[in-house]
Amino acid sequence: MTASRIVNRQCQLCEAHCGVRVHVDGDAVTRIEGDPEDVMSKGYICPKGTTLWDLHRDPERLRRPLVRVGDGFEEASWADALSLAGERMRAIQRDHGRDALGLYAGNPTAHSSSALAVEVLARLLRSRNRFSAASVDQFPQYVAAHEMFGDTTLMPVADIDRTDLLVVIGANPAVSNGSITTMPDARGRLKAIRARGGQVVVVDPRRTETARLADQHVAVRPGGDPALLLGVLHVLFRDGAVDTRDLPVTGLYEVERLAGPWTPERAAGASGVDATVMVELAHALGGAERACVYGRIGVCHQPTGTVTHWLINVLNVVTGNLDRPGGAMFASPPVDLAAVLRLLWGKSSLGTSPSRVRGRRDVHGELPVVAMPEEVLTDGPGRLRGLITVAGNPALSSPESSRVEEALRHLDLMISVDMYVTETTRHADIILPPVSHLERDDLDIVFPYFSVRNNLRWSPKVFEPPADSLTDWSIILRLAAELPGGAVGGAVRPALRAISGVVPDTLVTSALVATGPQGPLRRGRNGITAAAARRARGGLDLGALEPRLPGILRTRDRRVQLAPPTLLEAAGTLADHAPEDTGDYDLQLIGRRHLRSNNSWLHNIESMVKGRDRCTVMLHPDDAAARGLVDGDHVVVSSRVGTIELPLEVSEDMRPGVVSIPHGWGHDVKDVGWSTAAATPGVNVNLLTEAGLVDGLSGNAALNATWVRVEPVRDLPVSDGADGASTTSGTVPATT
Ligand SMILES: Nc1nc2c(c(=O)[nH]1)N[C@H]1C(S)=C(S)[C@@H](COP(=O)(O)OP(=O)(O)OC[C@H]3O[C@@H](n4cnc5c(=O)[nH]c(N)nc54)[C@H](O)[C@@H]3O)O[C@H]1N2
Ligand SMILES: Nc1nc2c(c(=O)[nH]1)N[C@H]1C(S)=C(S)[C@@H](COP(=O)(O)OP(=O)(O)OC[C@H]3O[C@@H](n4cnc5c(=O)[nH]c(N)nc54)[C@H](O)[C@@H]3O)O[C@H]1N2
Ligand code: SF4
Ligand SMILES: [Mo]
């Protein structure tokens, strides 16, 4: 008879990190449910949480290293795969210099201690070609934080549980469950605002799932947010409603001057929002006891991403809502990530190591991923020839996928740390798969930095990992130990080899907690320890967020910089009218997320993809009618750089002139190793987005700034794109 047991841990598929109870019978999971005792999620989970067992037992999840042999892969031992990786990495750096070998870290690296290991790997790689998913994500928030608070990591979070007015700009937490604000059960938390008499306003070109829960939906024009925010600021200054309380700030006068000409009437043109809406929003923000403006990915993916996030922070400051309960706050995490990063990287910086080909600016040593293809495809000394990818799928997640594919094909060496043969890793020479989520112990030290309550949670493994397996932590440190790494490398290589073999990541993260701001080293017997988090059912609740200013500021004068010159200058060039369409391309493309999908990588799980096709293009009824299209039609969507074909979903939720397509789809390409995903309909929207469109100040991809056209299809066969990368399914536009 086999014993049944329940293991409480976190789901780490998205930033919410919900607590789950995993029911186990022998070596099988019989059920996964929300953990009511979890201090953050209190029993909530979304449908994705139940896939942890499906991922674990997916026969297509890799268990052994793969090494390329001819056109295919063969299994290899860890010793052979790692020593081959070492040999080839060293050869590239020896023959072509350090920058010839690069690194791309994907989104899931933030969800385990691989985040720390990746920092070590990058340090020993010593290459300026360091990329990650952050530059198709939060680079604008990094830059705004650096300019205003003195450190890229100082991104405020929304104190959603105590606010009276939440203004959500370019985020859909009812689906995403929050990001750079860890808020499991965002839907419940949003409802609670209204239940306690508060108000929720959503600014989004689509009436989203979040907008449906709100008191008011403001259907802004894509990219119209800075004008809208300036219009609101104008009213606050005009009405004398600005009150920064006792916050240490500089630059208030410059902000007032900037907002001066932006009357709501003028801002209406560029934002596509009525002047009265801006006036009302200003009155609501000025009048609320506790209010918070929260912006996220929708505005990061615009050429004005950094300007918008700066103006969001400014609005929180001038309404007295920065660093106060119910406003935009900074957590008090058990591990000060910023301090750890400063130890590894030195102080927060911008533009210290620009890119070779186009001189693109780095953000704390990391280049925007839009630079990756051009660094591979442009000849010259220092050309990028080898790439290590860790937990990333840039072939689907980066803009202008055809160029990304071309670059990946062009590499002399590619090493991927991933558990699937994906659209990206199919190009690798060596694939190194980590254990499954259920086979690892975790102590989350990243998301407490961005959580709506201070907390520390431990996740025990559910199953013993197989004897011949490695965690991400060990794999990445072993790769690092293979690098020459200069003088530093010489000194730390033996230690790294030892650590990666015998010291689990949780020992290191526990030590960081012990030596952290609330650990026993500083707080004595009352100090917080990993062991206490491990013992506590549901983890440690360390209380509501508390004011942190000015102590945590890293600006030179220890004040919040409201008017950094580069931002003022960029804001000075904002257009005061709506962008013109280009004739050929007359619709603006924006993104969309779904509760059952997580970026590109849960589509091999049957329960996540069954049912109706979710990779559709949404269009307003008037726009559909103008093109003679009806719901369910197959249509061709084209941009300046690509064409895809997919079903049309006619929806009143869309702002006219705007279309929405989700990302992370399009698995039907040659040689991928996830057959359920490959058999699921869906196309890659990033075949349409352009690498040339970026947020000027951060280099983040401006994925939502793409203009497209939507047409009916006529049935004519077309050839597949090179390498099967094209995701059109055999038809071409009716009109050309
Ligand atoms: N279910 C699910 N959850 C996820 C993920 C997932 O793929 N699926 N991904 C995770 C990741 S990596 C992240 S970063 C987070 C992201 O979390 P969110 O930031 O909440 O992301 P989205 O749901 O994409 O919401 C962005 C919103 O911006 C809107 N938008 C587009 N352009 C504009 C614009 O110009 N102005 C304004 N005001 N709005 C605009 C879009 O219509 C969309 O509703 O979600 C995380 N959680
Ligand atoms: N058009 C458009 N494009 C977008 C976005 C958008 O809104 N619109 N959103 C962007 C955003 S916010 C993000 S964050 C990026 C995401 O971009 P990426 O991080 O590049 O891609 P993911 O789809 O998250 O792929 C994650 C990969 O990691 C692997 N993986 C999962 N867990 C683990 C693990 O624990 N260890 C290891 N070693 N591997 C693991 C999976 O198999 C998968 O291959 O996409 C971006 N791209
Ligand atoms: S919201 Fe869903 S995917 Fe995200 S952590 Fe919670 S259960 Fe997992
Ligand atoms: Mo993301």
JSON list of C-alpha atoms in Angstrom, two decimals, residues 433-558:
[
{"chain": "A", "resi": 433, "resn": "PRO", "atom": "CA", "xyz": [16.89, 20.18, -18.94]},
{"chain": "A", "resi": 434, "resn": "PRO", "atom": "CA", "xyz": [16.30, 20.95, -15.25]},
{"chain": "A", "resi": 435, "resn": "VAL", "atom": "CA", "xyz": [14.16, 18.90, -12.86]},
{"chain": "A", "resi": 436, "resn": "SER", "atom": "CA", "xyz": [10.41, 19.55, -12.87]},
{"chain": "A", "resi": 437, "resn": "HIS", "atom": "CA", "xyz": [8.77, 22.18, -10.67]},
{"chain": "A", "resi": 438, "resn": "LEU", "atom": "CA", "xyz": [7.60, 19.41, -8.32]},
{"chain": "A", "resi": 439, "resn": "GLU", "atom": "CA", "xyz": [11.14, 18.10, -7.87]},
{"chain": "A", "resi": 440, "resn": "ARG", "atom": "CA", "xyz": [12.74, 21.21, -6.42]},
{"chain": "A", "resi": 441, "resn": "ASP", "atom": "CA", "xyz": [12.83, 23.05, -3.10]},
{"chain": "A", "resi": 442, "resn": "ASP", "atom": "CA", "xyz": [12.35, 26.79, -3.45]},
{"chain": "A", "resi": 443, "resn": "LEU", "atom": "CA", "xyz": [12.64, 29.78, -1.19]},
{"chain": "A", "resi": 444, "resn": "ASP", "atom": "CA", "xyz": [11.19, 32.70, -3.09]},
{"chain": "A", "resi": 445, "resn": "ILE", "atom": "CA", "xyz": [13.34, 35.79, -2.59]},
{"chain": "A", "resi": 446, "resn": "VAL", "atom": "CA", "xyz": [12.32, 37.67, -5.75]},
{"chain": "A", "resi": 447, "resn": "PHE", "atom": "CA", "xyz": [8.58, 38.30, -5.51]},
{"chain": "A", "resi": 448, "resn": "PRO", "atom": "CA", "xyz": [8.46, 39.45, -1.88]},
{"chain": "A", "resi": 449, "resn": "TYR", "atom": "CA", "xyz": [10.20, 42.50, -3.34]},
{"chain": "A", "resi": 450, "resn": "PHE", "atom": "CA", "xyz": [7.06, 43.25, -5.39]},
{"chain": "A", "resi": 451, "resn": "SER", "atom": "CA", "xyz": [4.28, 41.82, -3.21]},
{"chain": "A", "resi": 452, "resn": "VAL", "atom": "CA", "xyz": [1.23, 43.61, -1.85]},
{"chain": "A", "resi": 453, "resn": "ARG", "atom": "CA", "xyz": [2.06, 42.20, 1.59]},
{"chain": "A", "resi": 454, "resn": "ASN", "atom": "CA", "xyz": [5.45, 41.50, 3.06]},
{"chain": "A", "resi": 455, "resn": "ASN", "atom": "CA", "xyz": [6.02, 37.76, 3.18]},
{"chain": "A", "resi": 456, "resn": "LEU", "atom": "CA", "xyz": [8.44, 34.87, 3.03]},
{"chain": "A", "resi": 457, "resn": "ARG", "atom": "CA", "xyz": [7.39, 31.47, 1.76]},
{"chain": "A", "resi": 458, "resn": "TRP", "atom": "CA", "xyz": [9.15, 28.14, 1.44]},
{"chain": "A", "resi": 459, "resn": "SER", "atom": "CA", "xyz": [8.19, 25.52, -1.15]},
{"chain": "A", "resi": 460, "resn": "PRO", "atom": "CA", "xyz": [9.23, 21.94, -0.47]},
{"chain": "A", "resi": 461, "resn": "LYS", "atom": "CA", "xyz": [9.66, 19.52, -3.32]},
{"chain": "A", "resi": 462, "resn": "VAL", "atom": "CA", "xyz": [6.85, 17.03, -3.85]},
{"chain": "A", "resi": 463, "resn": "PHE", "atom": "CA", "xyz": [8.99, 14.23, -5.32]},
{"chain": "A", "resi": 464, "resn": "GLU", "atom": "CA", "xyz": [12.63, 13.30, -4.96]},
{"chain": "A", "resi": 465, "resn": "PRO", "atom": "CA", "xyz": [14.34, 14.20, -8.22]},
{"chain": "A", "resi": 466, "resn": "PRO", "atom": "CA", "xyz": [15.74, 11.25, -10.20]},
{"chain": "A", "resi": 467, "resn": "ALA", "atom": "CA", "xyz": [19.33, 10.35, -9.32]},
{"chain": "A", "resi": 468, "resn": "ASP", "atom": "CA", "xyz": [20.74, 11.56, -12.60]},
{"chain": "A", "resi": 469, "resn": "SER", "atom": "CA", "xyz": [19.14, 15.02, -12.71]},
{"chain": "A", "resi": 470, "resn": "LEU", "atom": "CA", "xyz": [20.09, 18.62, -11.97]},
{"chain": "A", "resi": 471, "resn": "THR", "atom": "CA", "xyz": [18.25, 21.76, -10.92]},
{"chain": "A", "resi": 472, "resn": "ASP", "atom": "CA", "xyz": [18.52, 24.97, -12.95]},
{"chain": "A", "resi": 473, "resn": "TRP", "atom": "CA", "xyz": [20.76, 26.29, -10.19]},
{"chain": "A", "resi": 474, "resn": "SER", "atom": "CA", "xyz": [23.28, 23.47, -10.62]},
{"chain": "A", "resi": 475, "resn": "ILE", "atom": "CA", "xyz": [23.16, 23.48, -14.41]},
{"chain": "A", "resi": 476, "resn": "ILE", "atom": "CA", "xyz": [23.72, 27.22, -14.68]},
{"chain": "A", "resi": 477, "resn": "LEU", "atom": "CA", "xyz": [26.51, 27.30, -12.09]},
{"chain": "A", "resi": 478, "resn": "ARG", "atom": "CA", "xyz": [28.20, 24.38, -13.83]},
{"chain": "A", "resi": 479, "resn": "LEU", "atom": "CA", "xyz": [28.04, 26.23, -17.12]},
{"chain": "A", "resi": 480, "resn": "ALA", "atom": "CA", "xyz": [29.53, 29.26, -15.37]},
{"chain": "A", "resi": 481, "resn": "ALA", "atom": "CA", "xyz": [32.32, 27.10, -13.95]},
{"chain": "A", "resi": 482, "resn": "GLU", "atom": "CA", "xyz": [33.23, 26.07, -17.50]},
{"chain": "A", "resi": 483, "resn": "LEU", "atom": "CA", "xyz": [33.93, 29.68, -18.52]},
{"chain": "A", "resi": 484, "resn": "PRO", "atom": "CA", "xyz": [37.38, 31.21, -18.26]},
{"chain": "A", "resi": 485, "resn": "GLY", "atom": "CA", "xyz": [35.83, 34.24, -16.53]},
{"chain": "A", "resi": 486, "resn": "GLY", "atom": "CA", "xyz": [39.06, 36.26, -16.33]},
{"chain": "A", "resi": 487, "resn": "ALA", "atom": "CA", "xyz": [40.73, 36.90, -12.98]},
{"chain": "A", "resi": 488, "resn": "VAL", "atom": "CA", "xyz": [37.42, 36.56, -11.13]},
{"chain": "A", "resi": 489, "resn": "GLY", "atom": "CA", "xyz": [36.74, 33.28, -12.88]},
{"chain": "A", "resi": 490, "resn": "GLY", "atom": "CA", "xyz": [40.12, 31.85, -11.89]},
{"chain": "A", "resi": 491, "resn": "ALA", "atom": "CA", "xyz": [39.41, 32.60, -8.27]},
{"chain": "A", "resi": 492, "resn": "VAL", "atom": "CA", "xyz": [35.80, 31.44, -8.10]},
{"chain": "A", "resi": 493, "resn": "ARG", "atom": "CA", "xyz": [35.74, 28.53, -10.53]},
{"chain": "A", "resi": 494, "resn": "PRO", "atom": "CA", "xyz": [36.74, 25.83, -8.01]},
{"chain": "A", "resi": 495, "resn": "ALA", "atom": "CA", "xyz": [34.24, 27.23, -5.51]},
{"chain": "A", "resi": 496, "resn": "LEU", "atom": "CA", "xyz": [31.50, 27.26, -8.15]},
{"chain": "A", "resi": 497, "resn": "ARG", "atom": "CA", "xyz": [32.20, 23.66, -9.07]},
{"chain": "A", "resi": 498, "resn": "ALA", "atom": "CA", "xyz": [31.90, 22.68, -5.43]},
{"chain": "A", "resi": 499, "resn": "ILE", "atom": "CA", "xyz": [28.79, 24.78, -4.80]},
{"chain": "A", "resi": 500, "resn": "SER", "atom": "CA", "xyz": [26.94, 23.58, -7.87]},
{"chain": "A", "resi": 501, "resn": "GLY", "atom": "CA", "xyz": [27.51, 20.00, -6.80]},
{"chain": "A", "resi": 502, "resn": "VAL", "atom": "CA", "xyz": [26.72, 20.05, -3.11]},
{"chain": "A", "resi": 503, "resn": "VAL", "atom": "CA", "xyz": [25.27, 23.39, -2.02]},
{"chain": "A", "resi": 504, "resn": "PRO", "atom": "CA", "xyz": [21.59, 23.66, -2.87]},
{"chain": "A", "resi": 505, "resn": "ASP", "atom": "CA", "xyz": [20.22, 27.06, -3.84]},
{"chain": "A", "resi": 506, "resn": "THR", "atom": "CA", "xyz": [18.00, 27.08, -0.77]},
{"chain": "A", "resi": 507, "resn": "LEU", "atom": "CA", "xyz": [21.08, 27.14, 1.46]},
{"chain": "A", "resi": 508, "resn": "VAL", "atom": "CA", "xyz": [22.28, 30.28, -0.30]},
{"chain": "A", "resi": 509, "resn": "THR", "atom": "CA", "xyz": [18.86, 31.97, -0.31]},
{"chain": "A", "resi": 510, "resn": "SER", "atom": "CA", "xyz": [18.42, 31.02, 3.37]},
{"chain": "A", "resi": 511, "resn": "ALA", "atom": "CA", "xyz": [21.76, 32.66, 4.09]},
{"chain": "A", "resi": 512, "resn": "LEU", "atom": "CA", "xyz": [20.62, 35.78, 2.26]},
{"chain": "A", "resi": 513, "resn": "VAL", "atom": "CA", "xyz": [17.53, 35.88, 4.48]},
{"chain": "A", "resi": 514, "resn": "ALA", "atom": "CA", "xyz": [19.64, 35.35, 7.60]},
{"chain": "A", "resi": 515, "resn": "THR", "atom": "CA", "xyz": [21.97, 38.20, 6.67]},
{"chain": "A", "resi": 516, "resn": "GLY", "atom": "CA", "xyz": [19.16, 40.34, 5.26]},
{"chain": "A", "resi": 517, "resn": "PRO", "atom": "CA", "xyz": [17.56, 43.44, 6.75]},
{"chain": "A", "resi": 518, "resn": "GLN", "atom": "CA", "xyz": [15.22, 41.41, 8.93]},
{"chain": "A", "resi": 519, "resn": "GLY", "atom": "CA", "xyz": [17.46, 38.43, 9.61]},
{"chain": "A", "resi": 520, "resn": "PRO", "atom": "CA", "xyz": [18.83, 37.35, 13.02]},
{"chain": "A", "resi": 521, "resn": "LEU", "atom": "CA", "xyz": [22.19, 38.91, 12.21]},
{"chain": "A", "resi": 522, "resn": "ARG", "atom": "CA", "xyz": [20.58, 42.35, 12.43]},
{"chain": "A", "resi": 523, "resn": "ARG", "atom": "CA", "xyz": [17.46, 41.69, 14.44]},
{"chain": "A", "resi": 524, "resn": "GLY", "atom": "CA", "xyz": [18.75, 39.16, 16.93]},
{"chain": "A", "resi": 525, "resn": "ARG", "atom": "CA", "xyz": [16.34, 36.59, 18.27]},
{"chain": "A", "resi": 526, "resn": "ASN", "atom": "CA", "xyz": [13.34, 38.21, 16.58]},
{"chain": "A", "resi": 527, "resn": "GLY", "atom": "CA", "xyz": [15.01, 37.92, 13.20]},
{"chain": "A", "resi": 528, "resn": "ILE", "atom": "CA", "xyz": [13.27, 36.18, 10.32]},
{"chain": "A", "resi": 529, "resn": "THR", "atom": "CA", "xyz": [14.71, 32.91, 9.07]},
{"chain": "A", "resi": 530, "resn": "ALA", "atom": "CA", "xyz": [14.05, 30.54, 6.20]},
{"chain": "A", "resi": 531, "resn": "ALA", "atom": "CA", "xyz": [13.54, 27.80, 8.78]},
{"chain": "A", "resi": 532, "resn": "ALA", "atom": "CA", "xyz": [10.66, 29.75, 10.30]},
{"chain": "A", "resi": 533, "resn": "ALA", "atom": "CA", "xyz": [9.11, 30.19, 6.85]},
{"chain": "A", "resi": 534, "resn": "ARG", "atom": "CA", "xyz": [9.50, 26.46, 6.32]},
{"chain": "A", "resi": 535, "resn": "ARG", "atom": "CA", "xyz": [7.75, 25.61, 9.58]},
{"chain": "A", "resi": 536, "resn": "ALA", "atom": "CA", "xyz": [4.89, 28.10, 9.19]},
{"chain": "A", "resi": 537, "resn": "ARG", "atom": "CA", "xyz": [1.85, 26.72, 7.42]},
{"chain": "A", "resi": 538, "resn": "GLY", "atom": "CA", "xyz": [1.16, 28.93, 4.44]},
{"chain": "A", "resi": 539, "resn": "GLY", "atom": "CA", "xyz": [4.40, 30.83, 4.91]},
{"chain": "A", "resi": 540, "resn": "LEU", "atom": "CA", "xyz": [5.20, 33.93, 6.97]},
{"chain": "A", "resi": 541, "resn": "ASP", "atom": "CA", "xyz": [2.98, 36.98, 6.71]},
{"chain": "A", "resi": 542, "resn": "LEU", "atom": "CA", "xyz": [5.30, 39.87, 7.54]},
{"chain": "A", "resi": 543, "resn": "GLY", "atom": "CA", "xyz": [2.57, 42.46, 7.55]},
{"chain": "A", "resi": 544, "resn": "ALA", "atom": "CA", "xyz": [1.18, 45.21, 5.37]},
{"chain": "A", "resi": 545, "resn": "LEU", "atom": "CA", "xyz": [3.54, 47.40, 3.34]},
{"chain": "A", "resi": 546, "resn": "GLU", "atom": "CA", "xyz": [5.19, 50.20, 5.28]},
{"chain": "A", "resi": 547, "resn": "PRO", "atom": "CA", "xyz": [6.57, 53.58, 4.19]},
{"chain": "A", "resi": 548, "resn": "ARG", "atom": "CA", "xyz": [10.22, 53.30, 3.10]},
{"chain": "A", "resi": 549, "resn": "LEU", "atom": "CA", "xyz": [11.16, 56.82, 2.00]},
{"chain": "A", "resi": 550, "resn": "PRO", "atom": "CA", "xyz": [13.56, 58.47, 2.05]},
{"chain": "A", "resi": 551, "resn": "GLY", "atom": "CA", "xyz": [15.72, 55.63, 3.41]},
{"chain": "A", "resi": 552, "resn": "ILE", "atom": "CA", "xyz": [15.67, 53.44, 0.33]},
{"chain": "A", "resi": 553, "resn": "LEU", "atom": "CA", "xyz": [16.25, 56.23, -2.21]},
{"chain": "A", "resi": 554, "resn": "ARG", "atom": "CA", "xyz": [19.56, 55.95, -4.07]},
{"chain": "A", "resi": 555, "resn": "THR", "atom": "CA", "xyz": [19.50, 59.35, -5.74]},
{"chain": "A", "resi": 556, "resn": "ARG", "atom": "CA", "xyz": [22.40, 61.65, -5.05]},
{"chain": "A", "resi": 557, "resn": "ASP", "atom": "CA", "xyz": [20.37, 64.15, -3.02]},
{"chain": "A", "resi": 558, "resn": "ARG", "atom": "CA", "xyz": [18.22, 61.45, -1.43]}
]
